[in-house]
């Protein structure tokens, strides 16, 4: 399957030390199944240049050799994992985390939730989950699956699987 990484930085290989914290799935390098989402991310980051890097990887093979955590839907468990990472930058023992993309709107909604709900109830999480569900076909396309590669060992697999780099500007 193809995965795309959009950024405003030119690089030859991924380096886990360049990853930030307090993101959806924590420290790691993020890629999307959606080339459109990667393009929007690259352009949104600003700067004089923007790039999309394309990787061809087989997740079935990766699952056999690496630890993987997967969220199949934008579930309550997914929300709690995102909130924990955004608040605390938690560390985990996974090489790869897979799940729905939280777009810019979702990021704003989650940040508002974090700052206003100190002890959220189950109903608070259900309301948040409903608010985050994509409403249109365009939203569903842009909120595709994201993957977060959390270890350099797995990043090296991706580094050897780059098939294309595209300069956007």
Coordinates of C-alpha atoms in Angstrom, one line a residue:
X1 CA 0.0 0.0 0.0
X2 CA 1.1 3.6 -0.6
X3 CA 1.6 6.0 2.2
X4 CA 2.3 9.7 1.9
X5 CA 4.2 12.2 4.1
X6 CA 3.7 15.9 3.6
X7 CA 6.1 18.4 4.9
X8 CA 7.9 21.7 4.2
X9 CA 11.3 20.1 4.8
X10 CA 13.5 18.3 2.3
X11 CA 15.2 15.2 3.7
X12 CA 16.7 12.0 2.5
X13 CA 15.7 9.7 5.3
X14 CA 13.3 9.7 8.3
X15 CA 15.0 10.3 11.6
X16 CA 12.9 9.6 14.8
X17 CA 14.8 12.3 16.7
X18 CA 13.2 14.9 14.4
X19 CA 9.7 14.0 15.7
X20 CA 7.8 16.2 18.0
X21 CA 5.7 15.2 21.0
X22 CA 2.1 15.9 22.0
X23 CA 0.6 14.7 18.7
X24 CA -2.4 12.3 18.1
X25 CA -0.4 9.1 18.5
X26 CA 2.6 10.6 20.3
X27 CA 6.2 10.7 19.2
X28 CA 6.7 9.4 15.7
X29 CA 6.6 10.2 12.0
X30 CA 3.1 10.4 10.5
X31 CA 2.0 9.3 7.1
X32 CA -1.4 9.1 5.5
X33 CA -3.2 6.9 3.0
X34 CA -4.4 10.1 1.4
X35 CA -2.1 11.9 -1.0
X36 CA -4.5 14.9 -0.9
X37 CA -4.2 15.0 2.9
X38 CA -0.4 14.9 2.7
X39 CA -0.4 17.7 0.1
X40 CA -2.6 19.9 2.3
X41 CA -0.4 19.1 5.3
X42 CA 2.8 20.1 3.3
X43 CA 1.2 23.4 2.1
X44 CA -0.3 24.1 5.5
X45 CA 3.1 23.9 7.2
X46 CA 4.2 26.9 5.2
X47 CA 7.7 27.9 4.3
X48 CA 9.3 28.4 0.9
X49 CA 9.1 24.7 -0.1
X50 CA 6.6 21.8 0.2
X51 CA 7.2 18.1 -0.4
X52 CA 5.2 14.9 -0.6
X53 CA 7.2 11.7 0.0
X54 CA 5.6 8.5 -1.2
X55 CA 6.3 5.1 0.3
X56 CA 5.2 1.6 -0.8
X57 CA 5.0 -0.8 2.2
X58 CA 3.3 -4.0 3.0
X59 CA 1.6 -3.8 6.4
X60 CA 1.1 -7.5 6.5
X61 CA 4.8 -8.0 6.5
X62 CA 5.3 -5.2 9.1
X63 CA 2.7 -6.8 11.4
X64 CA 4.8 -10.0 11.4
X65 CA 8.0 -8.3 12.6
X66 CA 6.8 -5.2 14.5
X67 CA 4.4 -4.3 17.3
X68 CA 1.3 -2.6 16.0
X69 CA -1.6 -0.8 17.7
X70 CA -4.6 -0.3 15.4
X71 CA -7.8 1.8 15.9
X72 CA -10.2 0.7 13.2
X73 CA -12.6 3.6 13.9
X74 CA -12.8 6.9 15.7
X75 CA -13.8 5.0 18.9
X76 CA -13.8 6.2 22.5
X77 CA -10.6 4.2 23.0
X78 CA -9.0 6.2 20.0
X79 CA -10.2 9.5 21.6
X80 CA -8.7 8.7 24.9
X81 CA -5.4 7.6 23.3
X82 CA -5.3 10.9 21.4
X83 CA -6.1 13.0 24.5
X84 CA -3.5 11.2 26.6
X85 CA -0.9 11.9 23.9
X86 CA -1.8 15.5 23.5
X87 CA -1.8 16.1 27.2
X88 CA 1.1 14.0 28.3
X89 CA 3.1 12.9 25.3
X90 CA 2.9 9.3 26.6
X91 CA 5.4 6.7 25.6
X92 CA 4.3 3.3 24.4
X93 CA 5.8 0.0 23.3
X94 CA 4.4 0.1 19.7
X95 CA 6.5 0.4 16.6
X96 CA 3.5 1.5 14.7
X97 CA 0.1 3.0 15.5
X98 CA -2.7 3.1 12.9
X99 CA -6.0 4.9 13.1
X100 CA -8.3 7.6 11.8
X101 CA -6.7 11.0 11.1
X102 CA -7.7 13.9 13.3
X103 CA -7.7 16.8 11.0
X104 CA -7.3 20.5 11.9
X105 CA -10.9 20.8 13.0
X106 CA -10.6 17.6 15.1
X107 CA -7.5 19.0 16.7
X108 CA -9.3 22.2 17.7
X109 CA -12.3 20.2 19.1
X110 CA -10.0 17.9 21.1
X111 CA -8.0 20.8 22.4
X112 CA -11.2 22.5 23.6
X113 CA -12.4 19.3 25.2
X114 CA -9.1 18.9 27.0
X115 CA -9.2 22.4 28.4
X116 CA -12.9 22.4 29.4
X117 CA -13.4 18.8 30.7
X118 CA -11.3 18.0 33.7
X119 CA -13.1 14.7 34.6
X120 CA -15.0 13.8 31.4
X121 CA -17.9 11.4 31.7
X122 CA -18.7 8.6 29.2
X123 CA -21.4 10.8 27.7
X124 CA -18.8 13.6 27.2
X125 CA -16.7 11.2 25.2
X126 CA -19.7 10.1 23.2
X127 CA -20.6 13.7 22.3
X128 CA -17.0 14.4 21.4
X129 CA -16.9 11.3 19.2
X130 CA -20.1 12.4 17.4
X131 CA -18.7 15.9 16.9
X132 CA -15.6 14.4 15.3
X133 CA -17.3 12.2 12.8
X134 CA -16.8 13.3 9.2
X135 CA -20.0 14.9 7.8
X136 CA -19.3 15.0 4.1
X137 CA -17.6 12.8 1.4
X138 CA -14.8 15.4 1.2
X139 CA -14.3 15.2 5.0
X140 CA -14.2 11.4 4.8
X141 CA -11.6 11.5 2.0
X142 CA -9.4 13.9 3.9
X143 CA -9.8 12.1 7.2
X144 CA -8.3 8.8 5.9
X145 CA -6.2 6.5 7.9
X146 CA -2.9 7.8 9.4
X147 CA 0.0 5.8 10.5
X148 CA 2.5 6.8 13.1
X149 CA 5.9 5.1 12.9
X150 CA 7.4 5.3 16.4
X151 CA 10.8 3.6 16.2
X152 CA 13.8 4.2 14.1
X153 CA 14.0 0.4 13.3
X154 CA 10.6 0.6 11.5
X155 CA 11.5 4.0 10.0
X156 CA 14.5 2.4 8.3
X157 CA 12.0 0.0 6.6
X158 CA 10.1 3.1 5.3
X159 CA 13.4 4.8 4.3
X160 CA 14.2 1.9 2.0
X161 CA 10.6 1.9 0.7
X162 CA 10.5 5.4 -0.7
X163 CA 9.3 5.3 -4.3
X164 CA 8.8 9.0 -5.0
X165 CA 9.4 12.6 -3.8
X166 CA 7.4 15.5 -5.2
X167 CA 8.2 19.1 -4.7
X168 CA 5.1 21.2 -4.7
X169 CA 6.5 24.7 -4.5

